[in-house]
JSON list of C-alpha atoms in Angstrom, two decimals:
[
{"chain": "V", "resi": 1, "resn": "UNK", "atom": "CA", "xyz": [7.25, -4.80, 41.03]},
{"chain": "V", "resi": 2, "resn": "UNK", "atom": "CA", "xyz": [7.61, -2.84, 44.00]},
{"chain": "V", "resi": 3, "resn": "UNK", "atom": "CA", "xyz": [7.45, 1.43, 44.06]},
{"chain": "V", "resi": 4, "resn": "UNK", "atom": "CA", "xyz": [11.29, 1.21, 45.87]},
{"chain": "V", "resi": 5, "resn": "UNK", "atom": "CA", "xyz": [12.64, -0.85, 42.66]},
{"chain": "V", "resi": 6, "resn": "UNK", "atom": "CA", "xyz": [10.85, 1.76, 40.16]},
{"chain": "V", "resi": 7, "resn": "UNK", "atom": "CA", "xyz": [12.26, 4.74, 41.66]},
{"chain": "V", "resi": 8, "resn": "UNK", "atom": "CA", "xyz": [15.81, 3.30, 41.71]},
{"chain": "V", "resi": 9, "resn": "UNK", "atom": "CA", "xyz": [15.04, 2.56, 37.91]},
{"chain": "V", "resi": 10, "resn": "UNK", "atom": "CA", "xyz": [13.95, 5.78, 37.37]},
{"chain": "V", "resi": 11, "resn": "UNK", "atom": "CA", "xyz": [16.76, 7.30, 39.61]},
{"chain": "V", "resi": 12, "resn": "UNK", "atom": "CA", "xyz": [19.66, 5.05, 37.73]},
{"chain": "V", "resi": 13, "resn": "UNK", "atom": "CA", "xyz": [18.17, 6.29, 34.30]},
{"chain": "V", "resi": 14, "resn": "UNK", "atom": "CA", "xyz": [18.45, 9.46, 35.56]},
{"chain": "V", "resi": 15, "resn": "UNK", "atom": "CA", "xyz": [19.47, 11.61, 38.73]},
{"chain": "V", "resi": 16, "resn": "UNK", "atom": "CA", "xyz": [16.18, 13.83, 39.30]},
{"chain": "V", "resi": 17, "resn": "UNK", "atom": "CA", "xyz": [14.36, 15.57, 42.14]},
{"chain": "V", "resi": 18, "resn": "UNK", "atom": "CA", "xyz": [11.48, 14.60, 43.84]},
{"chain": "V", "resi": 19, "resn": "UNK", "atom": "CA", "xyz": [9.65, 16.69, 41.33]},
{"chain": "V", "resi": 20, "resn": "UNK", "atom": "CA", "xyz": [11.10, 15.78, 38.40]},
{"chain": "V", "resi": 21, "resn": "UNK", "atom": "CA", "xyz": [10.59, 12.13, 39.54]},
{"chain": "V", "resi": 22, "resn": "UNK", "atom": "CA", "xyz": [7.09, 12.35, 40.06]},
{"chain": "V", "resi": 23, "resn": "UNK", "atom": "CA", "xyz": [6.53, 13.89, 36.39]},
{"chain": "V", "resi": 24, "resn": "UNK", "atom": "CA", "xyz": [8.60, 11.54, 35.13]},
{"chain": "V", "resi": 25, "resn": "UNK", "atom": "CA", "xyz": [6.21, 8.69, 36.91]},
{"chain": "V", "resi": 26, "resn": "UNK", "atom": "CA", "xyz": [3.47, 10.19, 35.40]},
{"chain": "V", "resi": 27, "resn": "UNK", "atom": "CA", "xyz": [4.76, 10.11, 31.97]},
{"chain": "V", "resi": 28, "resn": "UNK", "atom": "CA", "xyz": [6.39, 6.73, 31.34]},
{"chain": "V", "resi": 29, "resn": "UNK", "atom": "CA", "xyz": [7.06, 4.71, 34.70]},
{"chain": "V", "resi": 30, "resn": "UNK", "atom": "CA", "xyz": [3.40, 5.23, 35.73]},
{"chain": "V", "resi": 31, "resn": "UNK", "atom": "CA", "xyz": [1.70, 3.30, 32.91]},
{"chain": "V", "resi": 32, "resn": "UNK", "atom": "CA", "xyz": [2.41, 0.07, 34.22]},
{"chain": "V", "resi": 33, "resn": "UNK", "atom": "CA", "xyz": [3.54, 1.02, 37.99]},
{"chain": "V", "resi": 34, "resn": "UNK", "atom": "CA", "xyz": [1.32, 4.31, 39.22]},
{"chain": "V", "resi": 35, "resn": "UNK", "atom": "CA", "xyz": [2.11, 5.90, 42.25]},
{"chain": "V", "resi": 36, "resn": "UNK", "atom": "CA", "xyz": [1.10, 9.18, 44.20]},
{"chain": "V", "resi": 37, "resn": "UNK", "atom": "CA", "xyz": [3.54, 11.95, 44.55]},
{"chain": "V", "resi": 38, "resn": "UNK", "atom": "CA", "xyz": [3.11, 11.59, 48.16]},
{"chain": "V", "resi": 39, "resn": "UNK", "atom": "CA", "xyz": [4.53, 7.79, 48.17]},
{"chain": "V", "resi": 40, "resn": "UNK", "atom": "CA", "xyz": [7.23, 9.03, 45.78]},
{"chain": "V", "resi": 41, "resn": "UNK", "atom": "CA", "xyz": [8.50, 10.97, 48.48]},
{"chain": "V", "resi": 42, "resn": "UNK", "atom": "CA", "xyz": [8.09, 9.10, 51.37]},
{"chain": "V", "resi": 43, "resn": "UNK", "atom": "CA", "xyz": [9.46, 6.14, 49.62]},
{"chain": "V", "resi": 44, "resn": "UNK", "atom": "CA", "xyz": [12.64, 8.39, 48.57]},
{"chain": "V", "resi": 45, "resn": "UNK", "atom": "CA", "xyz": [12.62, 9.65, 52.72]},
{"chain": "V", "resi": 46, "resn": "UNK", "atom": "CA", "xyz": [12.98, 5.58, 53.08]},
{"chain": "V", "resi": 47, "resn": "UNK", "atom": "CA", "xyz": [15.45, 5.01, 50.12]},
{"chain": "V", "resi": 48, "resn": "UNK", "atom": "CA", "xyz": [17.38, 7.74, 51.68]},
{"chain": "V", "resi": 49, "resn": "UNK", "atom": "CA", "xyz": [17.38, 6.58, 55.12]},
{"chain": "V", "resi": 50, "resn": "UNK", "atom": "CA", "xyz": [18.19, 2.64, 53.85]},
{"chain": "V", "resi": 51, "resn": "UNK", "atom": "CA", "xyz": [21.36, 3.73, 52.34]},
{"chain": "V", "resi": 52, "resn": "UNK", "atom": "CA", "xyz": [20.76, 3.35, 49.26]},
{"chain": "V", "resi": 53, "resn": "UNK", "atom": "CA", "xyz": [20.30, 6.46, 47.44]},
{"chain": "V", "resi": 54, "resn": "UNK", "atom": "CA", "xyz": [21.55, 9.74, 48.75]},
{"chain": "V", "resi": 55, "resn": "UNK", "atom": "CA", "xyz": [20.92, 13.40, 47.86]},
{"chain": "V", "resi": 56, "resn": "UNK", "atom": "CA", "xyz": [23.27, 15.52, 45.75]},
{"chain": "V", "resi": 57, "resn": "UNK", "atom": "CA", "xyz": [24.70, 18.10, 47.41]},
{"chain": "V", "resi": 58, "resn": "UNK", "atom": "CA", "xyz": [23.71, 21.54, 46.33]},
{"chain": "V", "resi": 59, "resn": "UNK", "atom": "CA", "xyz": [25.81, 24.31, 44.34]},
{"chain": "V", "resi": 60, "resn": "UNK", "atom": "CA", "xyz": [23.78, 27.01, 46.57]},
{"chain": "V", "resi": 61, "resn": "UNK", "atom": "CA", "xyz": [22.10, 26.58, 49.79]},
{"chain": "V", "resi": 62, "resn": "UNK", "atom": "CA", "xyz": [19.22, 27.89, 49.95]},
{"chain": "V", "resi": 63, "resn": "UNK", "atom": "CA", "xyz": [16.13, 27.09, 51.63]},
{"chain": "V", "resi": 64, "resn": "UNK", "atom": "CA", "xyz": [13.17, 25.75, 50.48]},
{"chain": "V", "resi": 65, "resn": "UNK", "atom": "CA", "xyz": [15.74, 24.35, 47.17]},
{"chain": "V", "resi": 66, "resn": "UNK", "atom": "CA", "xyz": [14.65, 20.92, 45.70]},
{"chain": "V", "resi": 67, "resn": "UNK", "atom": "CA", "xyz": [16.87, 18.03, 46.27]},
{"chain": "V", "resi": 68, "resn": "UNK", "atom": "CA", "xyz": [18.10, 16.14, 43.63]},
{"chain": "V", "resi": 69, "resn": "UNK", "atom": "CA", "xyz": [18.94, 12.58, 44.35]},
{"chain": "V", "resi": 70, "resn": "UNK", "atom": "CA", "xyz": [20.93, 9.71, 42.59]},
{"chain": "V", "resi": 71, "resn": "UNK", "atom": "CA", "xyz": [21.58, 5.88, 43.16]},
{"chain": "V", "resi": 72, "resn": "UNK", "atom": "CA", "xyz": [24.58, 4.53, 45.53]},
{"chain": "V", "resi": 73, "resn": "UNK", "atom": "CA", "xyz": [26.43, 1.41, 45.16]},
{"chain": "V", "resi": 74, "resn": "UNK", "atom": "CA", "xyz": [24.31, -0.31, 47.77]},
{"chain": "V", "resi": 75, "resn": "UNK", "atom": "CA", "xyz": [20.87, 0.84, 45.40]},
{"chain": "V", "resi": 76, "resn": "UNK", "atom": "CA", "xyz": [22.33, -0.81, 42.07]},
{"chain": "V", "resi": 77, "resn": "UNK", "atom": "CA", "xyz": [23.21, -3.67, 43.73]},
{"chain": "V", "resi": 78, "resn": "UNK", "atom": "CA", "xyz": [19.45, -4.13, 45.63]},
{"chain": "V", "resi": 79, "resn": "UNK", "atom": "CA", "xyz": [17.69, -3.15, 41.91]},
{"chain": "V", "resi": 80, "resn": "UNK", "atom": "CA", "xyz": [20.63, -5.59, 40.42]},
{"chain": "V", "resi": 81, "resn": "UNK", "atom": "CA", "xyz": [19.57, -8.50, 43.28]},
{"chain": "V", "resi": 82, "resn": "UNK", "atom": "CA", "xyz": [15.61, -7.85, 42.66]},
{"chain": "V", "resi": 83, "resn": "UNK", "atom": "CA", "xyz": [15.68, -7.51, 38.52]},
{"chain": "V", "resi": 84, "resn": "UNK", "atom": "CA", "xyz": [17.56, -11.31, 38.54]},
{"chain": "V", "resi": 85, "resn": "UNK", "atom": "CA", "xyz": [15.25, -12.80, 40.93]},
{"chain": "V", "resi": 86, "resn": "UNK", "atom": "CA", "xyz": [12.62, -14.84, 39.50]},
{"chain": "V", "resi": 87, "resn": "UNK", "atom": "CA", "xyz": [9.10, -13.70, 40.37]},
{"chain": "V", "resi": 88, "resn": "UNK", "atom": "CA", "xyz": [5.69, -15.93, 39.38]},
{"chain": "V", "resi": 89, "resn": "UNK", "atom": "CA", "xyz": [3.05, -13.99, 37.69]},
{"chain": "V", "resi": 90, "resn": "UNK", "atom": "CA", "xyz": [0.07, -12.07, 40.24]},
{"chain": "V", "resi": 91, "resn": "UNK", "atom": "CA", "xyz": [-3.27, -13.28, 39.72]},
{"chain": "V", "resi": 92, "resn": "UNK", "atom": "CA", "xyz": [-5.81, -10.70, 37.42]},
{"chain": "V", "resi": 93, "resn": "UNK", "atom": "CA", "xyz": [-7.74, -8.24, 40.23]},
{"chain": "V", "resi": 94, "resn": "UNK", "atom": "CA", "xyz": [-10.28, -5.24, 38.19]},
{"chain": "V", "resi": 95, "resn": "UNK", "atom": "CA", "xyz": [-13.10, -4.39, 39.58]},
{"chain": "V", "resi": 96, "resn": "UNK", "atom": "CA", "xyz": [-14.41, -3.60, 36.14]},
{"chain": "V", "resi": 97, "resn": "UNK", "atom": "CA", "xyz": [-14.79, -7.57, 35.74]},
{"chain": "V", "resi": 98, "resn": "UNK", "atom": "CA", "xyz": [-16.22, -8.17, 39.13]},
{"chain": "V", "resi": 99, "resn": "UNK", "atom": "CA", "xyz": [-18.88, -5.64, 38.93]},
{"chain": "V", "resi": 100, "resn": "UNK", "atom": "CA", "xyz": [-20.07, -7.47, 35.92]},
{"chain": "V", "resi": 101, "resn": "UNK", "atom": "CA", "xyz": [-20.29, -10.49, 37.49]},
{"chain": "V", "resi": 102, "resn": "UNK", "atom": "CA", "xyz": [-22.34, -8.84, 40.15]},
{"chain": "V", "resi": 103, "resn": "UNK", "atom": "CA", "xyz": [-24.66, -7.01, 36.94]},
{"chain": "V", "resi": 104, "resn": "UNK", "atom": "CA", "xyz": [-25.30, -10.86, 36.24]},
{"chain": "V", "resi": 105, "resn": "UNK", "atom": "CA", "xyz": [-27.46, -10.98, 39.82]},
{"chain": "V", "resi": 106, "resn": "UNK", "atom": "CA", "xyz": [-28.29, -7.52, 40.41]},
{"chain": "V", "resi": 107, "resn": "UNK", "atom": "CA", "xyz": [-29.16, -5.77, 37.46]},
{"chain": "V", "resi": 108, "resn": "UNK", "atom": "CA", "xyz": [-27.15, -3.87, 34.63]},
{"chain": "V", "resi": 109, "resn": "UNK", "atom": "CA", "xyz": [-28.10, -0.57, 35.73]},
{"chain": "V", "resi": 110, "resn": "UNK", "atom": "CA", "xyz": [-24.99, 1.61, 34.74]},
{"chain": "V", "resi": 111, "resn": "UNK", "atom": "CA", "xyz": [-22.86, -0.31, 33.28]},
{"chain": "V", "resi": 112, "resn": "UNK", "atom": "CA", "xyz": [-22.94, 0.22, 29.56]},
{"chain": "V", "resi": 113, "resn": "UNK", "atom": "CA", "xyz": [-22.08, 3.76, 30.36]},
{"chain": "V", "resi": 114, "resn": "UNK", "atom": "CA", "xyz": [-19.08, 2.59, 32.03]},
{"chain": "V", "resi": 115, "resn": "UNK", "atom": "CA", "xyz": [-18.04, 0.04, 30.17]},
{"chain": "V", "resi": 116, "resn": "UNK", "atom": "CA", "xyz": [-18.26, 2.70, 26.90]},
{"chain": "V", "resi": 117, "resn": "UNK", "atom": "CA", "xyz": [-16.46, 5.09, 29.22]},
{"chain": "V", "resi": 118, "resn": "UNK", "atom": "CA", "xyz": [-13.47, 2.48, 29.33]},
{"chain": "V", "resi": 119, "resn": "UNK", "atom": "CA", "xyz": [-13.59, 1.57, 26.15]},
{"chain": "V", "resi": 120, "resn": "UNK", "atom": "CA", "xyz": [-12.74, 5.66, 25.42]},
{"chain": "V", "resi": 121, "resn": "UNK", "atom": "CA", "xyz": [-10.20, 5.26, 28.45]},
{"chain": "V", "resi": 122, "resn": "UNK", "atom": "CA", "xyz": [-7.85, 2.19, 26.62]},
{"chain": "V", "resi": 123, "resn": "UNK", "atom": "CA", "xyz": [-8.72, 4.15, 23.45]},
{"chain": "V", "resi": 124, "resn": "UNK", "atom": "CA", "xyz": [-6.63, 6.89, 24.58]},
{"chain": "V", "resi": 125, "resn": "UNK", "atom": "CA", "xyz": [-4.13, 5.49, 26.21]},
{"chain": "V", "resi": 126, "resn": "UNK", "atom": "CA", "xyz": [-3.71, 2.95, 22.96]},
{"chain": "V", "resi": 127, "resn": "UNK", "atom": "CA", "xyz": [-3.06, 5.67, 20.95]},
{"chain": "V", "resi": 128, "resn": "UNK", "atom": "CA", "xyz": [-0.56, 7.79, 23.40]},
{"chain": "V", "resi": 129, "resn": "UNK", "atom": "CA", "xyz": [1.39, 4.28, 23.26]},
{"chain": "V", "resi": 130, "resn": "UNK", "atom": "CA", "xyz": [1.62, 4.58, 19.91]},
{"chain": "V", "resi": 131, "resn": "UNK", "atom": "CA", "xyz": [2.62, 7.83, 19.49]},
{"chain": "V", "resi": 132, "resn": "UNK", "atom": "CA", "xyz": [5.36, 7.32, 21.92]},
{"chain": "V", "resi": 133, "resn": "UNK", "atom": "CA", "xyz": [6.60, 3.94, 20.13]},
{"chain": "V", "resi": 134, "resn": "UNK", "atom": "CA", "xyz": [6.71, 6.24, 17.18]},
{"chain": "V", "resi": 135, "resn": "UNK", "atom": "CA", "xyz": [8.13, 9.03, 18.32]},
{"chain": "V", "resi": 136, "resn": "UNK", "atom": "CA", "xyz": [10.71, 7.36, 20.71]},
{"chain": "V", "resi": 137, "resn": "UNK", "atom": "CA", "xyz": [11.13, 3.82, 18.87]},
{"chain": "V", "resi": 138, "resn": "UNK", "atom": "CA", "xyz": [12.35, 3.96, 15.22]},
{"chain": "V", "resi": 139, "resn": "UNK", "atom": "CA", "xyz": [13.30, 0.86, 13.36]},
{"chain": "V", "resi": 140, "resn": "UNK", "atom": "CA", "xyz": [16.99, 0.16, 13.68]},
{"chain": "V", "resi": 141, "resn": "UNK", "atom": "CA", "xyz": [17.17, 0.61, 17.23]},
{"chain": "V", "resi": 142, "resn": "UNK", "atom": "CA", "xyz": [19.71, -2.36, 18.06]},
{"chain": "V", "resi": 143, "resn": "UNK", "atom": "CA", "xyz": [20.56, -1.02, 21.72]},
{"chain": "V", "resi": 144, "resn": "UNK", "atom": "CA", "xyz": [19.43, -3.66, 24.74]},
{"chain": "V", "resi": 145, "resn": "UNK", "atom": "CA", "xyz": [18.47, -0.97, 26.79]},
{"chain": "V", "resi": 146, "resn": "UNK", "atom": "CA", "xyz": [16.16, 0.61, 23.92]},
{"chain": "V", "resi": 147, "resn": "UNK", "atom": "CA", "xyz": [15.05, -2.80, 23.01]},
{"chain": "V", "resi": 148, "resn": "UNK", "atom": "CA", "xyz": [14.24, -3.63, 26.55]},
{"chain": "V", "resi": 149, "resn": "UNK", "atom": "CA", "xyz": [12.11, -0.02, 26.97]},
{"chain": "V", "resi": 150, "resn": "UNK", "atom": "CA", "xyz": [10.29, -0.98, 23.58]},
{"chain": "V", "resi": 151, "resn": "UNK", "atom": "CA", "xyz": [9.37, -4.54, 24.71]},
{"chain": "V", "resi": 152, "resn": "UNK", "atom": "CA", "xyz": [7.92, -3.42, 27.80]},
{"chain": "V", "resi": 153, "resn": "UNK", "atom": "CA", "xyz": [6.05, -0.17, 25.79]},
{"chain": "V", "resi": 154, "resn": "UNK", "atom": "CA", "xyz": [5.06, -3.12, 23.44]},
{"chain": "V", "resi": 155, "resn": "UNK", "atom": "CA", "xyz": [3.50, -5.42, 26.76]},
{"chain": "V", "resi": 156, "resn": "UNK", "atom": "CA", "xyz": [1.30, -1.76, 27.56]},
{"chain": "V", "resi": 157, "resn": "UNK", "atom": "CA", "xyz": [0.05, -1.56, 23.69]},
{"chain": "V", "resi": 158, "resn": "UNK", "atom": "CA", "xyz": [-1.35, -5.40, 23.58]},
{"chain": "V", "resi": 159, "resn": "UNK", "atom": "CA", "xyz": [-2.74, -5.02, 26.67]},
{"chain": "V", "resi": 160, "resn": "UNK", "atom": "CA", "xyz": [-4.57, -1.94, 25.68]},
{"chain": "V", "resi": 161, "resn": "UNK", "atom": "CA", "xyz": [-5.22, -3.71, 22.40]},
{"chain": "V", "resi": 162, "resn": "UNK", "atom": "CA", "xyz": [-6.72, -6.98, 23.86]},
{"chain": "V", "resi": 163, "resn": "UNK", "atom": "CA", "xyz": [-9.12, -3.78, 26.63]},
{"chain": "V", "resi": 164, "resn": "UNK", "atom": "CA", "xyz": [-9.99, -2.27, 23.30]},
{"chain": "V", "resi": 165, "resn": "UNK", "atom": "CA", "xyz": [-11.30, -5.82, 21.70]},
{"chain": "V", "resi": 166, "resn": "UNK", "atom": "CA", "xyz": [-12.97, -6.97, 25.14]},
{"chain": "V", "resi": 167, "resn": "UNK", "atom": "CA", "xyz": [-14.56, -3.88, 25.69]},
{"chain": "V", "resi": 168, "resn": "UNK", "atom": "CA", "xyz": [-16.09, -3.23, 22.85]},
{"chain": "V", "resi": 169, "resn": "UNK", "atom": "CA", "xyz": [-17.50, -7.15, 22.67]},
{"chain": "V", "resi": 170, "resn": "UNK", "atom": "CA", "xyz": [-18.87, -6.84, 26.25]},
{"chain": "V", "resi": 171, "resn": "UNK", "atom": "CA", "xyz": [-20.74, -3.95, 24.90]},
{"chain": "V", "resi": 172, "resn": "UNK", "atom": "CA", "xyz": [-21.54, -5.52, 21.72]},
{"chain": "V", "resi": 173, "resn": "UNK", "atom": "CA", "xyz": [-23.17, -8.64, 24.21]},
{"chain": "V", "resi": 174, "resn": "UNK", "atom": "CA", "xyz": [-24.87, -6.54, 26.12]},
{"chain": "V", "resi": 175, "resn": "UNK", "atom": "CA", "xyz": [-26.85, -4.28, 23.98]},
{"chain": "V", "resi": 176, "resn": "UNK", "atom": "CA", "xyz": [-27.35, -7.09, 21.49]},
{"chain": "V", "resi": 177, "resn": "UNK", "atom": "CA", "xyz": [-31.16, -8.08, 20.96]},
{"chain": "V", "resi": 178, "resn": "UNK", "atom": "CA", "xyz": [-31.95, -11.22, 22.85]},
{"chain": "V", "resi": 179, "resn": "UNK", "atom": "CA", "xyz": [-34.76, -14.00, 22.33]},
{"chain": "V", "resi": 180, "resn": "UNK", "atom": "CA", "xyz": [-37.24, -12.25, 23.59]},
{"chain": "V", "resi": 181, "resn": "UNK", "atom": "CA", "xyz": [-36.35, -8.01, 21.64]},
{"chain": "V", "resi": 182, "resn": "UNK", "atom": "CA", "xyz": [-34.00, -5.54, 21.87]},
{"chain": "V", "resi": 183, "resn": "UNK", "atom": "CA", "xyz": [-31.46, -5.98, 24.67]},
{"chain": "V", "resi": 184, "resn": "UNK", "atom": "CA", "xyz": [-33.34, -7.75, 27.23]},
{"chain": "V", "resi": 185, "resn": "UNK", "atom": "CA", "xyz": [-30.33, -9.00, 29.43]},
{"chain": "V", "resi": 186, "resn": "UNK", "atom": "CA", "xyz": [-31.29, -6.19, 32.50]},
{"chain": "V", "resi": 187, "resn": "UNK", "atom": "CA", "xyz": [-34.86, -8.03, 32.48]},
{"chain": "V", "resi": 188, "resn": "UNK", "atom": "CA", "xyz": [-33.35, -11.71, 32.48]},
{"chain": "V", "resi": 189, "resn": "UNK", "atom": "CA", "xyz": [-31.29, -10.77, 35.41]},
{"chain": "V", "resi": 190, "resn": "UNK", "atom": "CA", "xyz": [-33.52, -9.17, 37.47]},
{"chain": "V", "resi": 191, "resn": "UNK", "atom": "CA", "xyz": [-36.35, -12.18, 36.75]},
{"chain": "V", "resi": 192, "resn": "UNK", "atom": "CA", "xyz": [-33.42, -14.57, 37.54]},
{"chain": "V", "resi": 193, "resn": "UNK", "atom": "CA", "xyz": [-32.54, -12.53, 41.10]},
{"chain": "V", "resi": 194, "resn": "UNK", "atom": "CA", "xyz": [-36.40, -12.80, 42.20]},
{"chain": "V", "resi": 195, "resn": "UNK", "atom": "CA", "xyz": [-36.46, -16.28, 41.60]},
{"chain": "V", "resi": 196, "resn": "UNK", "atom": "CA", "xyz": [-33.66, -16.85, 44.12]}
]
């Protein structure tokens, strides 16, 4: 997905400024496409520019006023083109899972205290998912729109789900008493990085 394609979403669901936009990002669009508030606006400057959305004119003109923008033809028709094109998935990049493959040569110093601070991280964002599924997705909702929002609030849950799970088994591996006593993994990595 691309941060042009969002904001037309966003813009389509809803003329907005680029304030309201941005909070708007931060509460729904943002937990699967983030953005700053600067690339919000430069990307409506480009949006703009391209034709494809356009600002609302203003009851009052004043200086300094927000603008508010909406969607043209040419912008439904670009999201329209985009949303039926097919797209193959994009390979898994986290850090989180490349630092602990680096742990495994260098030594673990760190990273149960992060890993326990993610683990608190998909914790909370697990259950703000499922307050909003709650609060914005009763049963009976037959709509395709609604059903479309709740399927893609429903991708964000299992994938905090399955960070929960992994999380708290990586921790439950690493502090788990080896052969040799009580969580001896840090010493079996650094005795394996002297002998190479």
């Amino acid at each position: 997905m691309s941060l042009p394609h969002a904001i037309l979403t966003a813009l389509l669901e809803k003329p907005s400024s680029g304030l309201e936009l941005t909070r708007r990002f931060d509460r729904s669009i943002g937990y699967f496409w983030s953005a700053t508030h600067q690339q919000i606006y430069r990307e409506l400057g480009r949006l703009e520019r391209d034709g494809l959305i356009r600002a609302l004119p203003s009851a009052t003109a004043t200086r300094g006023q927000k603008k508010s923008y909406e969607v043209l033809p040419e912008g439904r028709a670009e999201l329209a083109r985009w949303t039926a094109a097919g797209q193959d998935p994009k390979p898994m990049r986290d850090a989180l899972l490349l630092r602990l493959r680096a742990a495994a040569v260098v030594g673990t110093d760190g990273i149960e205290e992060d890993l326990r601070r993610h683990l608190a991280l998909h914790r909370n964002r697990l259950a703000e998912y499922e307050e909003i599924e709650c609060r914005d997705f009763p049963p009976g909702s037959d709509a395709i729109e609604d059903r479309l929002r709740h399927v893609v609030l429903r991708a964000g849950i299992d994938l905090e789900t399955f960070w929960t799970r992994w999380l708290a088994r990586a921790l439950d591996e690493l502090t788990a008493p080896g052969p040799n006593g009580p969580s001896d993994l840090a010493d079996e990595v650094h005795d394996r990085a002297g002998e190479a």
